[in-house]
Short mmCIF file of C-alpha atoms and ligand atoms in Angstrom, two decimals:
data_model
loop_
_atom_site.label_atom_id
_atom_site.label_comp_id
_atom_site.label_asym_id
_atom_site.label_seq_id
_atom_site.Cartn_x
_atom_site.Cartn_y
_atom_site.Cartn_z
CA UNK A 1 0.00 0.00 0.00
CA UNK A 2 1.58 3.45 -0.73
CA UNK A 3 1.60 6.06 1.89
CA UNK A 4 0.13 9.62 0.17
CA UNK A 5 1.07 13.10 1.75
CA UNK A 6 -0.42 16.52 0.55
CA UNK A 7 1.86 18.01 -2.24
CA UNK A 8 2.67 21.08 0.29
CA UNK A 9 3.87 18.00 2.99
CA UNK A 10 5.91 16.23 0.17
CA UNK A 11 7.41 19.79 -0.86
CA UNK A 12 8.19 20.71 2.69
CA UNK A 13 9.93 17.42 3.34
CA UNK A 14 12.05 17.31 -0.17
CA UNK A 15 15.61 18.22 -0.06
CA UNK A 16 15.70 21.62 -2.25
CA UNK A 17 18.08 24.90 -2.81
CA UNK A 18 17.57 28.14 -1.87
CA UNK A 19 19.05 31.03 -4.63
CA UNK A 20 17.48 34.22 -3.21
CA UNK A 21 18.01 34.91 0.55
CA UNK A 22 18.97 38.35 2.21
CA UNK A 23 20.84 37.60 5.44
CA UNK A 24 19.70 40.36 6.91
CA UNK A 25 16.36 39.64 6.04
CA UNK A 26 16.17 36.84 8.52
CA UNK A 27 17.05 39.02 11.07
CA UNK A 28 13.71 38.42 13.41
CA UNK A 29 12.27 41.09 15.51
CA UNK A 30 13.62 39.04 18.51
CA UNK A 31 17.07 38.60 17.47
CA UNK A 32 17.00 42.56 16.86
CA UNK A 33 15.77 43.59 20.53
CA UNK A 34 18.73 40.69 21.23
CA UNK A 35 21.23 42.74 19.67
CA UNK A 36 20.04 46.27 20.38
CA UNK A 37 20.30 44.90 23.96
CA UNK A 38 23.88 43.59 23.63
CA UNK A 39 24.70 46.81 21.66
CA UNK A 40 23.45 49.49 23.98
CA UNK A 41 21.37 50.52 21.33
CA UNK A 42 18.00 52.15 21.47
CA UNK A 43 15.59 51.13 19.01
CA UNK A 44 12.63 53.74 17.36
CA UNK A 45 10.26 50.64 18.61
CA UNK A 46 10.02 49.78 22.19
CA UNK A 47 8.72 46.29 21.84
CA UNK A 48 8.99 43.46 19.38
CA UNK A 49 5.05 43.34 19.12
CA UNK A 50 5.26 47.53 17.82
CA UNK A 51 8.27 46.58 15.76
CA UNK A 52 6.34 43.53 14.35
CA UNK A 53 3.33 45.82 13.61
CA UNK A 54 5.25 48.05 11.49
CA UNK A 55 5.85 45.23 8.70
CA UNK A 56 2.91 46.31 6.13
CA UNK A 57 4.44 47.18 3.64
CA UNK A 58 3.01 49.35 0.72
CA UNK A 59 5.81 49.00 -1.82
CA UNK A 60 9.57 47.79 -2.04
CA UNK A 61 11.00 51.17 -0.73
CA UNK A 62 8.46 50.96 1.93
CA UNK A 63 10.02 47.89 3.06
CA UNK A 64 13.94 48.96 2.28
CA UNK A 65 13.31 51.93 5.01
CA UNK A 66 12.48 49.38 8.36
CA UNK A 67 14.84 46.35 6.17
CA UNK A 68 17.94 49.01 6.56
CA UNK A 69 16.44 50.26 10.22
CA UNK A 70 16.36 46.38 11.79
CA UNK A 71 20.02 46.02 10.40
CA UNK A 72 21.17 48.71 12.28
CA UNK A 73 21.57 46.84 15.07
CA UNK A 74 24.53 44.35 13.68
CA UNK A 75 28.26 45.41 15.14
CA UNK A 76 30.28 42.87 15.82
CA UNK A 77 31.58 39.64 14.31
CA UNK A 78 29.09 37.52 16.79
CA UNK A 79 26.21 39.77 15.45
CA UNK A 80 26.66 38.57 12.40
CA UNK A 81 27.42 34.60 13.25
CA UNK A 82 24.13 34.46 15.40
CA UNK A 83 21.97 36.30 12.71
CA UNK A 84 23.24 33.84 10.33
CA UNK A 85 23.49 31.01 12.50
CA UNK A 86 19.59 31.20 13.20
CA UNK A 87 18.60 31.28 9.42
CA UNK A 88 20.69 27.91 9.12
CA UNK A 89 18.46 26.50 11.95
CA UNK A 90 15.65 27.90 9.88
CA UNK A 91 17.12 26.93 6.57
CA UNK A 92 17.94 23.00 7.73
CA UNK A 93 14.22 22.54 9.46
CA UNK A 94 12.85 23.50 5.88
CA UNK A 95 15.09 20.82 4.41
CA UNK A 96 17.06 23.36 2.68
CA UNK A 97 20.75 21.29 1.49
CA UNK A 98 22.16 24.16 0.05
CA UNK A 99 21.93 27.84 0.31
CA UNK A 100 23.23 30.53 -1.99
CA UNK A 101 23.41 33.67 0.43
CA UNK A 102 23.07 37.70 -0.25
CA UNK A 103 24.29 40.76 2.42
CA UNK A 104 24.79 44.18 1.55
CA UNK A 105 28.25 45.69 3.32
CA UNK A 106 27.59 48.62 2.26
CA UNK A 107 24.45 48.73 5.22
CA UNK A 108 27.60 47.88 7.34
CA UNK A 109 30.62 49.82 5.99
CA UNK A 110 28.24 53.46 6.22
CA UNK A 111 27.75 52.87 9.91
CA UNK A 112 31.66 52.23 10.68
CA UNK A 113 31.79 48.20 10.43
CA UNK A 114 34.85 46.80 8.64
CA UNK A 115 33.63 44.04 5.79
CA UNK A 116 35.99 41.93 7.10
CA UNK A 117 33.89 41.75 10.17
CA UNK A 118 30.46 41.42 8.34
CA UNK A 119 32.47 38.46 6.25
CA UNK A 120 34.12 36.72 8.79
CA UNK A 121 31.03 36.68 11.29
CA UNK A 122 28.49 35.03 8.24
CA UNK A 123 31.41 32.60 6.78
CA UNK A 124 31.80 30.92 10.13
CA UNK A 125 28.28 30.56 11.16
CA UNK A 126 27.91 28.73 7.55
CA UNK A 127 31.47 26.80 7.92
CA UNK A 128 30.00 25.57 11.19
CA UNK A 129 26.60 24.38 9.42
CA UNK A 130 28.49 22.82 6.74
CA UNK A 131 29.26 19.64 9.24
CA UNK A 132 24.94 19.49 9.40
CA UNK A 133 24.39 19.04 6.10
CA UNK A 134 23.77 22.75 4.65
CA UNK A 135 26.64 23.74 1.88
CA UNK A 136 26.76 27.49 1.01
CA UNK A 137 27.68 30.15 -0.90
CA UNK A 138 27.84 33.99 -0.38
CA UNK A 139 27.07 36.92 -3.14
CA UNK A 140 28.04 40.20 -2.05
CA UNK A 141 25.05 42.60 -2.98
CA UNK A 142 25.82 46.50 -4.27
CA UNK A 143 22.97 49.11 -3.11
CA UNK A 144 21.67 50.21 -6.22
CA UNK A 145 20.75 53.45 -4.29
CA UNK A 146 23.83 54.60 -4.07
CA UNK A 147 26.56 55.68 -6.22
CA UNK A 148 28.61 53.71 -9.21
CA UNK A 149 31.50 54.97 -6.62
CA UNK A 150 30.39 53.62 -3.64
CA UNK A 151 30.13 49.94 -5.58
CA UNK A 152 33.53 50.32 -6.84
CA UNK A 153 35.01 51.24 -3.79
CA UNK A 154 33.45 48.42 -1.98
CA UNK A 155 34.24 45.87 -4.84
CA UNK A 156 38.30 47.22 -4.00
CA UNK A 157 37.71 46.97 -0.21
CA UNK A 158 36.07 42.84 -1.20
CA UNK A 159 38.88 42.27 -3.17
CA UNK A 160 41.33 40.81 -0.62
CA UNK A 161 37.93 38.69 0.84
CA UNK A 162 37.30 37.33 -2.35
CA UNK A 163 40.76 35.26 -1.94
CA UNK A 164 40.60 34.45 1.61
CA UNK A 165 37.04 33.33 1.53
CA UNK A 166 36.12 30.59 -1.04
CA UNK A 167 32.75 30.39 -0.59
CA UNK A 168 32.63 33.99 -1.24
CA UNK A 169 31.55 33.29 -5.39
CA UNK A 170 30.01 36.23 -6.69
CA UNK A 171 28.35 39.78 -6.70
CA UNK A 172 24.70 40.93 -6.73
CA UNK A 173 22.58 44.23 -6.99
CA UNK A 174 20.13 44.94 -4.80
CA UNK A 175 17.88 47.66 -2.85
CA UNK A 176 15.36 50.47 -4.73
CA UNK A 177 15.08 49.42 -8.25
CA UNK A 178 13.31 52.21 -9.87
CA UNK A 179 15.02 54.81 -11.19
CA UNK A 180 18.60 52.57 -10.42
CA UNK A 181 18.72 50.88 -13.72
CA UNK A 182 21.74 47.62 -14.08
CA UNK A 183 22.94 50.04 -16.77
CA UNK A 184 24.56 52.16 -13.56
CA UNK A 185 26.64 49.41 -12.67
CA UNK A 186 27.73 48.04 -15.96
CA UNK A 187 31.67 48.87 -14.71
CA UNK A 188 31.51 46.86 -11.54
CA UNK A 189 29.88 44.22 -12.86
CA UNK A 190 32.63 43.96 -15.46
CA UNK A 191 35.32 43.91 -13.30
CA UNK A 192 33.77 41.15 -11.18
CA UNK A 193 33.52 39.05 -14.00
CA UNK A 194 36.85 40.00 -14.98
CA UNK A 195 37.94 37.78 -11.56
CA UNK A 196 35.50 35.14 -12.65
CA UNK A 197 33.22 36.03 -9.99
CA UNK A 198 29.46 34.97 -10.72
CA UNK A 199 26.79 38.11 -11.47
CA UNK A 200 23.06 38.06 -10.20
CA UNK A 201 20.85 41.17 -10.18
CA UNK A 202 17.28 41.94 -9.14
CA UNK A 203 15.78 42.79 -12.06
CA UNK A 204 11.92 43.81 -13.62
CA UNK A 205 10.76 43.41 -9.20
CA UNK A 206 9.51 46.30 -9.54
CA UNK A 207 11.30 47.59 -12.38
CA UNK A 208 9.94 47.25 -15.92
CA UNK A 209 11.12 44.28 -18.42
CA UNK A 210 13.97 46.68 -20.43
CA UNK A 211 15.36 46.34 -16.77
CA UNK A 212 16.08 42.26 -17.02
CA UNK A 213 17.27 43.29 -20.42
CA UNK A 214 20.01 45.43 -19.27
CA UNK A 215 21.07 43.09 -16.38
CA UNK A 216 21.08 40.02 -19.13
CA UNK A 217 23.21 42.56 -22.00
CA UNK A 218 24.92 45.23 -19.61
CA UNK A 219 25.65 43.07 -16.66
CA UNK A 220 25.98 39.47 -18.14
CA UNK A 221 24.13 37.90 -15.08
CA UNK A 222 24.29 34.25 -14.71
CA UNK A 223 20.43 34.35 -13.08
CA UNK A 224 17.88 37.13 -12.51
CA UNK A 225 16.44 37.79 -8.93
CA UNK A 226 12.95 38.10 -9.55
CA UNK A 227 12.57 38.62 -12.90
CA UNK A 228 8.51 38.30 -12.49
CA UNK A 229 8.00 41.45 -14.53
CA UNK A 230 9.16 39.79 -18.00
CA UNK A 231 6.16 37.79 -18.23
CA UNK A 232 5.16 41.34 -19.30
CA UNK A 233 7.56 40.58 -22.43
CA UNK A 234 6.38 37.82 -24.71
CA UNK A 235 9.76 37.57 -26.63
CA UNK A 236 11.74 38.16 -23.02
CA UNK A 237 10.15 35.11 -21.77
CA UNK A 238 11.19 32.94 -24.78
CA UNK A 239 15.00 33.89 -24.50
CA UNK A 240 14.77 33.33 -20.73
CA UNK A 241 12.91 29.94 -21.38
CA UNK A 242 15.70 29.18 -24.76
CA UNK A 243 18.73 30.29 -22.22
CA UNK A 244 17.69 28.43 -19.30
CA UNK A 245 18.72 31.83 -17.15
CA UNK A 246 17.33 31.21 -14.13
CA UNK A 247 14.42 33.45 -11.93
CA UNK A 248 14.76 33.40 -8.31
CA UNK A 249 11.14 34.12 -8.21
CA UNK A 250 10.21 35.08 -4.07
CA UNK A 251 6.36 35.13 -3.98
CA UNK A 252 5.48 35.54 -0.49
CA UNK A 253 7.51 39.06 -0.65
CA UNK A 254 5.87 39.69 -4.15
CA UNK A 255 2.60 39.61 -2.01
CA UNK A 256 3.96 41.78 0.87
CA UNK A 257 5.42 44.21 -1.32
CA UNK A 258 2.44 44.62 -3.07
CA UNK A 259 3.76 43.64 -6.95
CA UNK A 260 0.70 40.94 -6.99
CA UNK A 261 -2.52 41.73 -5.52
CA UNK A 262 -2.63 38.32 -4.24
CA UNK A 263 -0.90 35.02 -4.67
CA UNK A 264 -3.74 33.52 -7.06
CA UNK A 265 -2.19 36.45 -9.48
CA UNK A 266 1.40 35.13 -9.30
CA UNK A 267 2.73 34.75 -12.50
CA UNK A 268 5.06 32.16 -11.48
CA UNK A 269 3.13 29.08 -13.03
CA UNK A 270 2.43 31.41 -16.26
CA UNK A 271 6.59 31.18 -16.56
CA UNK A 272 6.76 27.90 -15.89
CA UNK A 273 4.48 27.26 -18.68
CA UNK A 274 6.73 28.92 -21.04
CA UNK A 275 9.69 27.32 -19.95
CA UNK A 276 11.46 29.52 -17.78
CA UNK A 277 13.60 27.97 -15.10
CA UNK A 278 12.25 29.32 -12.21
CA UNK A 279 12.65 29.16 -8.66
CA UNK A 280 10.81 29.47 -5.01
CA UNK A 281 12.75 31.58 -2.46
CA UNK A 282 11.89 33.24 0.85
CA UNK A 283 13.62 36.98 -0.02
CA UNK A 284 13.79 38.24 3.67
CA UNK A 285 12.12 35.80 5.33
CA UNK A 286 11.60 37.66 8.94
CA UNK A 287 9.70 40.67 6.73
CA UNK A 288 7.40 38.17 4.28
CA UNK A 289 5.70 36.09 6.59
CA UNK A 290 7.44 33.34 5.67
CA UNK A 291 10.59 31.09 5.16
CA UNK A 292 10.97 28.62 2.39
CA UNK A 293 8.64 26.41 2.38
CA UNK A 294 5.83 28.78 3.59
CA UNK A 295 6.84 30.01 0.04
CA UNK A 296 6.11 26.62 -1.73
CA UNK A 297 2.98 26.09 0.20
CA UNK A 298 1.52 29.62 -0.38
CA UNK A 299 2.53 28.59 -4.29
CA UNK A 300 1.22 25.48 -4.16
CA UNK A 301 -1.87 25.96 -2.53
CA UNK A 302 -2.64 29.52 -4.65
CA UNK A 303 -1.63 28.41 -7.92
CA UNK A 304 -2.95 24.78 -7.71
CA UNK A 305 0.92 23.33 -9.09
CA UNK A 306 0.56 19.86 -10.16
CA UNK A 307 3.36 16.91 -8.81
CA UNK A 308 5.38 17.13 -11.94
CA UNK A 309 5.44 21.19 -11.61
CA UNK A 310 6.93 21.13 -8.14
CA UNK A 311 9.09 18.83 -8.74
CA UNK A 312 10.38 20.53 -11.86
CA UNK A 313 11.16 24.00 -9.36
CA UNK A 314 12.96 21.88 -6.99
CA UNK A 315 15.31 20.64 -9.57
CA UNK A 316 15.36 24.36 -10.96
CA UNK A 317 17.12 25.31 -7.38
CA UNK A 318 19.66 23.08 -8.30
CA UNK A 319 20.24 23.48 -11.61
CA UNK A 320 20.47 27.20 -11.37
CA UNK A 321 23.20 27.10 -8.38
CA UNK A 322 26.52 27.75 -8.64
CA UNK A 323 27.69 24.21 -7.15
CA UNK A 324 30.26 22.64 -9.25
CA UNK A 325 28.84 19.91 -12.04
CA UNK A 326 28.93 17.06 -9.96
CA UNK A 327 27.97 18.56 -6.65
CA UNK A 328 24.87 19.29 -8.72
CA UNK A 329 24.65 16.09 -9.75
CA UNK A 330 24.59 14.46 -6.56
CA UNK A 331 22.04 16.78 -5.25
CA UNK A 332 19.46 16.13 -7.81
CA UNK A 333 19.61 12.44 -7.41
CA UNK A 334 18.80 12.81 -3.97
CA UNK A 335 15.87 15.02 -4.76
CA UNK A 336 14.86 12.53 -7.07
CA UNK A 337 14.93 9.75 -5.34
CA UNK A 338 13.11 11.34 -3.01
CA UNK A 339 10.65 12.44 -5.28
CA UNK A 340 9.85 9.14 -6.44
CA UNK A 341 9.14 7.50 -3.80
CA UNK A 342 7.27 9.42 -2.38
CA UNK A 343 3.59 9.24 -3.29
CA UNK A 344 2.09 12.47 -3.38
N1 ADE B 401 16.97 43.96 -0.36
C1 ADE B 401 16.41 43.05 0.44
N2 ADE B 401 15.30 42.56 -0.13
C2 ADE B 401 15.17 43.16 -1.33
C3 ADE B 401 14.23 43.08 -2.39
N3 ADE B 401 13.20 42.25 -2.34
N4 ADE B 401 14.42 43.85 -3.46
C4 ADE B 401 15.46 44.69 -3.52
N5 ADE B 401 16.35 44.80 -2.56
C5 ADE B 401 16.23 44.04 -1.46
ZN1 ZN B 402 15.81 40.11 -2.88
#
């Protein structure tokens, strides 16, 4: 007799990777009263229910304002290890295997922080969950917000972190996309690949499709963070689908941040129809109501996915990571394996 689960249940339990996670975005309202504590710091909210309340959200820059407020809070090297440290926990009860990782220094380096500190506080928290069974990687965002300069200099001030710290892989772009075109950091992105670092950008979030355009041409991004907007695009979606670049498609924070009215309007089954490789991801996870697999069942459940479409987005998060061939390999007979024998 076979044993059935719900789809969501067989999701939750499948080994799967996640491509689009802010680390500071799974800072919890908890952990920041933690650290504001620690700190000495006094926070605009004075208690984790207020500071809870103030997560609705009317747009992305309505989110970026509290996002860069709760990181204010992060100083020292253990800041950063027990921020990350309590994703992992997070990450490894969803099943997660492997974890491609964004933070922004430049929230760090403005308030006085040395990188190295930001870098060396993450790196060990994930060396130390490698023994558990989560592999990583990290991407070091730019703020689109600010300056060409500003990226620059922080790509020169990465430079020596780049060598020390191997999981350290690529560069990102990140923070209020409208009006910040990829086209602005064209240079940095050039000299990153120059190193043979790997590119992402958010793209066509909020900003419209000639945005994914610029990060595919202009930047030469290996995968597009959200991306949902090129469904707007009909001969976009065809080269994403013929290319096989990659969406890290985050739909509870698509919800939140208002670009959907509500998940029944996610385009994400729409792209998967076409072809596109496309992803689920939790964003920033302590913001969105949600980690990753709140994210799969919100998807399931909205968009009615079928077995073979869930299974096909799992194997998208490893396909689209930046694991070596055979790493890859490994990890999507597992999933398969998995899959298959388990009845949904
Ligand atoms: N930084 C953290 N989350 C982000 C998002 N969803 N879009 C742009 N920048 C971000
Ligand atoms: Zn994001």
């Amino acid at each position: 007799m076979t044993h059935t689960v719900p789809l969501t249940e067989k999701a939750a339990r499948a080994p799967k990777a996640e491509l689009h996670i802010h680390i500071e975005g799974s800072l919890e309202p908890e952990l920041i009263f933690k650290l504001a504590q620690r700190n000495n710091m006094k926070l605009a909210y004075d208690s984790i229910e207020s500071l809870r309340d103030a997560y609705a959200f009317t747009d992305l820059q309505s989110f970026l304002d509290i996002y860069y407020a709760g990181a204010s809070v992060l100083l020292t090297e253990a800041d950063f290890y027990d921020m990350t440290m309590a994703y992992c926990e997070r990450a490894l009860a969803d099943n997660v295997v492997h974890a491609e990782i964004f933070f922004d220094p430049q929230t760090h380096t403005e308030r006085g922080v040395a990188i190295e500190t930001v870098v060396a506080g993450i790196d060990r928290a994930l060396a130390d969950t490698e023994k558990r069974g989560l592999t990583s990687k990290l991407i070091l965002c730019f703020l689109r917000h600010l300056s060409e300069a500003d990226a620059l200099a922080t790509f020169d001030a990465a430079l020596p972190l780049f060598e020390r710290y191997p999981r350290l892989i690529g560069v990102g772009l990140d923070s209020s996309e409208r009006g910040h075109p990829p086209s602005k950091f064209e240079r940095v992105f050039e000299r990153a690949r120059a190193i043979g670092l790997k590119l992402v950008a958010h793209a066509g979030e909020e900003g419209p499709p000639s945005y994914i355009y610029e990060a595919l041409d202009l930047l030469k991004v290996d995968r597009v963070d959200h991306g949902v907007r090129s469904i707007e695009d009909a001969a976009l979606v065809t080269r994403l689908a013929d290319t096989r670049v990659a969406l890290t498609v985050c739909p509870l924070s698509n919800i939140k941040l208002c670009v959907f009215d509500d998940m029944t309007r996610h385009t994400l089954k729409d792209l998967l129809d076409h072809g596109v490789a496309v992803t689920v991801n939790s964003d920033d996870p302590a913001y969105f109501g949600g980690y990753v697999n709140d994210n799969y069942t919100a998807t399931i459940d909205a968009l009615k996915l079928d077995d073979a479409e869930v299974h096909t987005i799992l194997r998208n998060s490893f396909e689209a990571s930046f694991v070596t061939p055979q790493e890859r390999d490994a990890m999507i007979a597992k999933l398969d394996a998995y899959w298959n024998g388990t009845a949904a």
